[in-house]
Each structure stands twice: as C-alpha cells, then as structure tokens.
mmCIF file of C-alpha atoms and ligand atoms in Angstrom:
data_model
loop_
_atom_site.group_PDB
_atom_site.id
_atom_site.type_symbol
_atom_site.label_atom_id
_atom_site.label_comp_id
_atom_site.label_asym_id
_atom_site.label_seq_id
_atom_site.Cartn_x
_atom_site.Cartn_y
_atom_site.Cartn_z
ATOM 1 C CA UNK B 1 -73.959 -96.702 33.979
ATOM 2 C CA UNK B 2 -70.630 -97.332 31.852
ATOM 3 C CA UNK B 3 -67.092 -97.588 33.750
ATOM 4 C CA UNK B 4 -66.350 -93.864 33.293
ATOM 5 C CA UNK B 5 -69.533 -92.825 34.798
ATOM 6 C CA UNK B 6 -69.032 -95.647 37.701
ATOM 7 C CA UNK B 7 -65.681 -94.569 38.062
ATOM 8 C CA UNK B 8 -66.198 -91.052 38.756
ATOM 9 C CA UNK B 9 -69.182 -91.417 40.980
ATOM 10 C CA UNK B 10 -67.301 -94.188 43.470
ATOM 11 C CA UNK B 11 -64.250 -90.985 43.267
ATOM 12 C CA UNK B 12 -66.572 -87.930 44.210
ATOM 13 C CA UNK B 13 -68.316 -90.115 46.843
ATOM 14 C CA UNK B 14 -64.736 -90.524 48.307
ATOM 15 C CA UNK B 15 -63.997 -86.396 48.423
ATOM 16 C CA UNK B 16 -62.091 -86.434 44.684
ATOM 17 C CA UNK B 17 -63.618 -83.631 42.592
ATOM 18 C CA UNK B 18 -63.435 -86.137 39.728
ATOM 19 C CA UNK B 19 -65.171 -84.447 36.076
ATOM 20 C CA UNK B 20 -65.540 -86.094 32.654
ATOM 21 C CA UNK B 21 -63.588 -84.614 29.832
ATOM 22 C CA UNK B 22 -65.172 -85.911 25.984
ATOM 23 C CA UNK B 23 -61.967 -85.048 24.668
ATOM 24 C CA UNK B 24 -58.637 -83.861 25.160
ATOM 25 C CA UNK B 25 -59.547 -79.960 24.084
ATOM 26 C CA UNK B 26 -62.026 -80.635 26.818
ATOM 27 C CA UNK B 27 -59.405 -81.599 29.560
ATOM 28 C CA UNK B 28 -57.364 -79.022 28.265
ATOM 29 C CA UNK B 29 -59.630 -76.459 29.169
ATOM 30 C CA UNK B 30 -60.220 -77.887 32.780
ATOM 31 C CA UNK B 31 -56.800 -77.954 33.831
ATOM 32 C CA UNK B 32 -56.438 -75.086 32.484
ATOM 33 C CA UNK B 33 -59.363 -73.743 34.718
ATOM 34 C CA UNK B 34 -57.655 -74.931 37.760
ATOM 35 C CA UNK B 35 -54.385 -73.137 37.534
ATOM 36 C CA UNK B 36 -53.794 -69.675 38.240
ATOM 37 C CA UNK B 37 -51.077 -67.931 35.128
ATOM 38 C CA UNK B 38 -48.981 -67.387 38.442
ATOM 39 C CA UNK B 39 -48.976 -70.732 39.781
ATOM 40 C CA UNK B 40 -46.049 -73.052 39.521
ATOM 41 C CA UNK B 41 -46.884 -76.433 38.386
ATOM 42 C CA UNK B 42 -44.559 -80.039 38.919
ATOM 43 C CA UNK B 43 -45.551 -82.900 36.341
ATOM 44 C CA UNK B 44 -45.460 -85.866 37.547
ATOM 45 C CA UNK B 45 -43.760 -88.694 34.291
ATOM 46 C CA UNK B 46 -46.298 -88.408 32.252
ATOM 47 C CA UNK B 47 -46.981 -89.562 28.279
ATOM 48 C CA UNK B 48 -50.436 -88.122 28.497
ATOM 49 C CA UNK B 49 -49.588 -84.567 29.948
ATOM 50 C CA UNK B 50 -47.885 -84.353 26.436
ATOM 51 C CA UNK B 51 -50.045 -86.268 24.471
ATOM 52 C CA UNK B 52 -53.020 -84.172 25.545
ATOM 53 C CA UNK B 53 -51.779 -81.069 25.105
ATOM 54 C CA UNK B 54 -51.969 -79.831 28.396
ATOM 55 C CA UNK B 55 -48.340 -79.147 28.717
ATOM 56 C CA UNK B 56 -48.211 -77.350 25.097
ATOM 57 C CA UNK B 57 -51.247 -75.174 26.504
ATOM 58 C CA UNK B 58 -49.325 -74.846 29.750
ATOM 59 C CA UNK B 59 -46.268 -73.562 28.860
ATOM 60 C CA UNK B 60 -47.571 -71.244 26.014
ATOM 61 C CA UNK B 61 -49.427 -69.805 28.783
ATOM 62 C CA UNK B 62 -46.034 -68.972 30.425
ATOM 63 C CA UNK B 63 -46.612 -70.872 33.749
ATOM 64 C CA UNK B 64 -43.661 -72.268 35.203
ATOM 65 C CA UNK B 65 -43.285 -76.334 34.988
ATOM 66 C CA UNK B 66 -41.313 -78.516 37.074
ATOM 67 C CA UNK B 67 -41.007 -81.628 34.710
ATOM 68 C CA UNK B 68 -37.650 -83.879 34.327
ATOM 69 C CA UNK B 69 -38.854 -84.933 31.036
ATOM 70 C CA UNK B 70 -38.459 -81.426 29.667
ATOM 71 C CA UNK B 71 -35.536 -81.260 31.617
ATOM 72 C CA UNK B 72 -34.276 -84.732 29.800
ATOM 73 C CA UNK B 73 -35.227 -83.244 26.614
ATOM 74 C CA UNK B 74 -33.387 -80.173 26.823
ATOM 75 C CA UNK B 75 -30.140 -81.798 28.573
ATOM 76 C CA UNK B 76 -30.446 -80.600 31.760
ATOM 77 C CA UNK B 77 -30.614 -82.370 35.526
ATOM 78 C CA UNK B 78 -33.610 -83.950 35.829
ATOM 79 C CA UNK B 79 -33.174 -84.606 39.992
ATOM 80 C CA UNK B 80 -33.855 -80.171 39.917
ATOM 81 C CA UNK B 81 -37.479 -80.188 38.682
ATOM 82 C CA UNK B 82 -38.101 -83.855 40.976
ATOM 83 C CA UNK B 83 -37.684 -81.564 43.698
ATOM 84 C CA UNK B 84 -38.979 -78.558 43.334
ATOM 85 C CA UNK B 85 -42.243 -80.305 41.777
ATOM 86 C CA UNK B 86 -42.531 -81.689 45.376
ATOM 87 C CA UNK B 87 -43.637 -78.078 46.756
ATOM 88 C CA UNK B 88 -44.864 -76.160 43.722
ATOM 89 C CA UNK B 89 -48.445 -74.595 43.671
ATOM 90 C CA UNK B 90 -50.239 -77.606 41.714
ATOM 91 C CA UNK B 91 -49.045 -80.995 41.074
ATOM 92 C CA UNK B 92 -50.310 -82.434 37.827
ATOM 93 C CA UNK B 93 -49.915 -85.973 36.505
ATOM 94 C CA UNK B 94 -51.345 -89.014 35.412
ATOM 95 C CA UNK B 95 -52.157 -92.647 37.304
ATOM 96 C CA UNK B 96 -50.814 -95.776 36.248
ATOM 97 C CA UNK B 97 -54.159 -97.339 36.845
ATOM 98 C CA UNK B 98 -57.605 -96.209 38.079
ATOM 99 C CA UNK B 99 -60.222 -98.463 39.489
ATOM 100 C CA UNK B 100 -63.666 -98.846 39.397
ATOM 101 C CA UNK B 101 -64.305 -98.618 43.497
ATOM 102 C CA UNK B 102 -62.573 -95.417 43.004
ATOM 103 C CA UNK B 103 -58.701 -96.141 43.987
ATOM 104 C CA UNK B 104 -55.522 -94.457 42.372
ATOM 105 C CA UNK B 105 -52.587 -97.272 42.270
ATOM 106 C CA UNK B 106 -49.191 -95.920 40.945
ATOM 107 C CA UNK B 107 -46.324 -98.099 41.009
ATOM 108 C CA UNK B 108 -42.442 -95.844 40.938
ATOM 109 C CA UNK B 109 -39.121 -96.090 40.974
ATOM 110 C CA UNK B 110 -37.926 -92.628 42.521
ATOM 111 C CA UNK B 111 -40.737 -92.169 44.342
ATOM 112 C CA UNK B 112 -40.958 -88.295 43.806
ATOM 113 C CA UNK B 113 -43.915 -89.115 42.089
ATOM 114 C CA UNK B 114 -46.103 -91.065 44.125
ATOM 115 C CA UNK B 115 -45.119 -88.921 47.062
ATOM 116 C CA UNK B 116 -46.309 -85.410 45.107
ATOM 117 C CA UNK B 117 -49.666 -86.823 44.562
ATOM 118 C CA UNK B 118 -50.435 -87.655 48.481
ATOM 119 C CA UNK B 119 -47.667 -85.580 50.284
ATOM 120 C CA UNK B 120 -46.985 -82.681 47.864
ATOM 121 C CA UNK B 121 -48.828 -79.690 46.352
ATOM 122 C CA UNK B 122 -51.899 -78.608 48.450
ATOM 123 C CA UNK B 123 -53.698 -79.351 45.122
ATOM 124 C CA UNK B 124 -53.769 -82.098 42.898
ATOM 125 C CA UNK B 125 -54.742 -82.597 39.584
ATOM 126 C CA UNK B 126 -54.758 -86.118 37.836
ATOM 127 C CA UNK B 127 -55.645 -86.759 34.042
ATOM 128 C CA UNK B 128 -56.157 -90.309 32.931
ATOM 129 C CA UNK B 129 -57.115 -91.802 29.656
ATOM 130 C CA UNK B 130 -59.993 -94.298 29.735
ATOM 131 C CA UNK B 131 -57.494 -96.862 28.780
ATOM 132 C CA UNK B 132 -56.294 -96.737 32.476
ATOM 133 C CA UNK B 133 -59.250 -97.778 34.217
ATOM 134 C CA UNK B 134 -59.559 -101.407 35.632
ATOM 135 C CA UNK B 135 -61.581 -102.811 38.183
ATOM 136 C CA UNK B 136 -60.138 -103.135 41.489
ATOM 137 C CA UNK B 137 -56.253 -103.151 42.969
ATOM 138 C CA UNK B 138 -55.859 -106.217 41.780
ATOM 139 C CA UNK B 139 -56.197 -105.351 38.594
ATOM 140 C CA UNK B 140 -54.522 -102.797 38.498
ATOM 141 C CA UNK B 141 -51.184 -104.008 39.612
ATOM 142 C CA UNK B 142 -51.945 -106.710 36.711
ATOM 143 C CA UNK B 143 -53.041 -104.106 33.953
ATOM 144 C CA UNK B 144 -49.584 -101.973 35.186
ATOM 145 C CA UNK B 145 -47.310 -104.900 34.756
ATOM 146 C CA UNK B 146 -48.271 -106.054 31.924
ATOM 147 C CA UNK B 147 -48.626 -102.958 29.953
ATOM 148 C CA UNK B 148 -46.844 -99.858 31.955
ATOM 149 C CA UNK B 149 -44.538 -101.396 32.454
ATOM 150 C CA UNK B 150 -42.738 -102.578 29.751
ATOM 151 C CA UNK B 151 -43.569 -99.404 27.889
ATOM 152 C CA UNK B 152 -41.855 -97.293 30.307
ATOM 153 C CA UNK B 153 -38.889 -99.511 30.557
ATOM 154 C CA UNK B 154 -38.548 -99.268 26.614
ATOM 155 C CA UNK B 155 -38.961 -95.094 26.511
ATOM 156 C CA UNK B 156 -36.347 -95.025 29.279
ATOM 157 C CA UNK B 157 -33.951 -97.672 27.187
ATOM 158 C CA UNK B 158 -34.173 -100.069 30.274
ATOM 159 C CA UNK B 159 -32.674 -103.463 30.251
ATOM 160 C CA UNK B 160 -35.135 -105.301 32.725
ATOM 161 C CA UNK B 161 -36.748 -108.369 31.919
ATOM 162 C CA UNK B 162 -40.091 -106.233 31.355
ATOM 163 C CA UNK B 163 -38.121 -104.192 28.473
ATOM 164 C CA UNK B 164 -36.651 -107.243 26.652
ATOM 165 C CA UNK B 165 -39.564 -109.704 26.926
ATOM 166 C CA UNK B 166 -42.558 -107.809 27.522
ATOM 167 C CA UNK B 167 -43.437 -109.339 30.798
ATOM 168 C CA UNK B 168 -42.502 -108.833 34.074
ATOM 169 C CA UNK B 169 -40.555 -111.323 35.895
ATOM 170 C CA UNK B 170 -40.300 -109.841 39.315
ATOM 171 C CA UNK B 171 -36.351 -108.872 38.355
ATOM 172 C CA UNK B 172 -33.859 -107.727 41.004
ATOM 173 C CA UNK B 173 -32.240 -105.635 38.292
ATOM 174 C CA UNK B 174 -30.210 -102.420 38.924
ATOM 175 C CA UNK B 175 -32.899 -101.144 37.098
ATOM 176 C CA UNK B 176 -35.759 -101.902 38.787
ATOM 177 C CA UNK B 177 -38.537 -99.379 38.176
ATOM 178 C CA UNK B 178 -41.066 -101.212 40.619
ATOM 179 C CA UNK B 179 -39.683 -99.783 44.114
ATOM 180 C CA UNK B 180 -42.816 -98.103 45.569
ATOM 181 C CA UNK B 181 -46.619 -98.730 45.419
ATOM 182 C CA UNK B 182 -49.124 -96.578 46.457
ATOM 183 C CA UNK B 183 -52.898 -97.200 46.581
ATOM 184 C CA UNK B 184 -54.597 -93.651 46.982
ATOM 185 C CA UNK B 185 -58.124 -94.687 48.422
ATOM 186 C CA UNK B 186 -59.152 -91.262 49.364
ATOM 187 C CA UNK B 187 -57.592 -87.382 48.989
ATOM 188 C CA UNK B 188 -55.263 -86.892 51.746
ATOM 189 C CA UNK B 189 -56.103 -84.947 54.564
ATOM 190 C CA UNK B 190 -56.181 -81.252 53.499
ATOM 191 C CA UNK B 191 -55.710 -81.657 50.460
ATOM 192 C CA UNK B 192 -57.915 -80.766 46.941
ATOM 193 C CA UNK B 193 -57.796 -83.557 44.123
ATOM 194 C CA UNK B 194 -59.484 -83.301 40.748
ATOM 195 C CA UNK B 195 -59.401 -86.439 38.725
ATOM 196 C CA UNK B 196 -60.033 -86.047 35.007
ATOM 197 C CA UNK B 197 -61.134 -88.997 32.948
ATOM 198 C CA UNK B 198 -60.837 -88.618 29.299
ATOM 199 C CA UNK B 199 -63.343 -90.302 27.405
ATOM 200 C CA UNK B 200 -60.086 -91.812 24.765
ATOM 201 C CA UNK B 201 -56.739 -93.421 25.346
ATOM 202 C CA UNK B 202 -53.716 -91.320 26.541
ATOM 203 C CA UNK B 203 -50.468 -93.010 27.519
ATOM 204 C CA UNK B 204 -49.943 -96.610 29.095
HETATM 205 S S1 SF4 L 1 -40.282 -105.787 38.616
HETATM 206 FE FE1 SF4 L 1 -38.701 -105.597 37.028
HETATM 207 S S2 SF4 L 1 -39.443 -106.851 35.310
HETATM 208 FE FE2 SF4 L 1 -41.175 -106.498 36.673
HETATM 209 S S3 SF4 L 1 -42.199 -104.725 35.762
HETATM 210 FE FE3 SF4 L 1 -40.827 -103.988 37.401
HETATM 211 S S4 SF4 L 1 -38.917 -103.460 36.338
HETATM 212 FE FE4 SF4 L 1 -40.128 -104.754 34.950
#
C-alpha cells in the first residue's frame, strides 16, 4: 500500500469521505460533483484551488466564491469574503499538511480559515497535493515550517524571519502568521468532509 492509498484508508476509517484524484482534471471533476450551480462556495488561502483549476472551473460555472485572494487581486476588502466564507453552502480549501494516521494540521494567522473547515459550512471539501502528506503531527508541524511557511510569508511580502531566511525562528513579529493550530483528527460532529488527494504536487 503506498502513502496515498494509506492515507485515505486511515481518513475514511475516521468518517472523511476521502477519494483519489490521478490528476487535477480528475479533482476538477469531483469538486465539481459536490457542488450544486446554486451553492455558494468560501475558499479557504489556497495556491492549489488555483493551480488546479478548480476555481477557473468554478467560477466559469457562475457559482458564487467567497475568496480574499480574488478579492486581493481585484482591489477589493479582503475581511468581506473571510466572513461570509464562514457560512456559505460549501467550504473548499486545501491543508497545510496531511498525515498518514489520517489527521488534517493547518497552522493560520486569521484564523477564518481553520475555523471554516471544523466550525463553518455544513460541508467540507479539502484538496491536497501529494506533496502535503507526512507522517504524523509531528511532522507535519516540521514539513509546514520549513516549507509553508516561508512560501507564504514571501507571496504575502512578509518580513518575518521565515521570509528573509527561509527558516523559522519562532519570531514575535507583527507579522506573525503562526497564531492558531488546529489538528482535525476526525469530521466534526454533523458535518460532511471529502478529502481529495491528488496523485501530483499542488501548492506548499
Ligand atoms: S513563527 Fe514566525 S518565523 Fe516561524 S514560521 Fe511562523 S511567521 Fe515564520
């Protein structure tokens, strides 16, 4: 059995409804499958939402999307879409790290995020590269510090320690992206979550 396969199996024993995707066409098409053209849907900060395509297919689709990067992008307030991705339809997004035994460990700064995926939309739906998988916690606090990190502090032009020398250093900067971390062991009560592994690397 290789890590994806392990990976999902620990998830669906836990009550995730977690599915292999080959590709990113093939992730596409399951998200895709899960959302109703009416539904709203709030992105979590996500590289591989975009990466993927799934936005693209999203919005050509004409649902509505809560996202503050598209908000960023197009000048507007980003705090708007934070909220109102807290109690849309579907929440979609990505994990900083997914282990083998089946945990979801996310690591924010707002905390909208984090807080959407156990305390948010009734349903949902995480896509993660293979790249993110890792073997326990542990691990994945390592694997997000030393490579989310520093990636996300350099998109957001970020002047932490992580940003200008690649490693973290535990900083008590303004800027501080590390505020919250949550370790999703199972689905929340009463709520539906779909994991999708993608059998290729999507963001960091
Ligand atoms: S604690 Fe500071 S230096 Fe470490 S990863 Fe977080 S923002 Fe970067």
């Amino acid at each position: 059995m290789n890590d994806i396969e392990r990976a999902i199996e620990a998830l669906n024993k836990k009550g995730f409804k977690a599915v292999y995707a080959k590709d990113a066409s093939e992730a596409v098409t399951y998200v895709l499958s899960q959302i109703g053209r009416e539904q709203t849907v709030g992105f979590g900060g996500s590289q591989t939402l975009f990466e993927t395509g799934i936005a693209d297919a999203l919005l050509s689709r004409g649902n509505t999307i809560y996202s503050s990067e598209l908000a960023a992008r197009a000048g507007a307030d980003t705090a708007e879409p934070k909220r109102l991705g807290m109690t849309a339809d579907v929440y979609l997004t990505s994990t900083n790290a997914l282990t083998l035994e089946g945990d979801l460990i996310n690591i924010d700064g707002v905390g909208n995020r984090v807080a959407a995926m156990f305390y948010g939309p009734q349903k949902v739906i995480f896509v993660a590269g293979k790249n993110k998988l890792t073997a326990n916690p542990h691990t994945a606090i390592a694997r997000i510090k030393k490579i989310a990190c520093p990636m996300n502090a350099r998109r957001l032009n970020l002047s932490t320690p992580c940003a200008l020398e690649g490693k973290c250093a535990d900083c008590d900067s303004d800027q501080r992206m590390c505020r919250v971390t949550v370790r999703l062991q199972y689905p929340t009560r009463g709520k539906e979550m779909h994991v999708v592994i993608i059998d290729d690397d999507f963001g960091y």
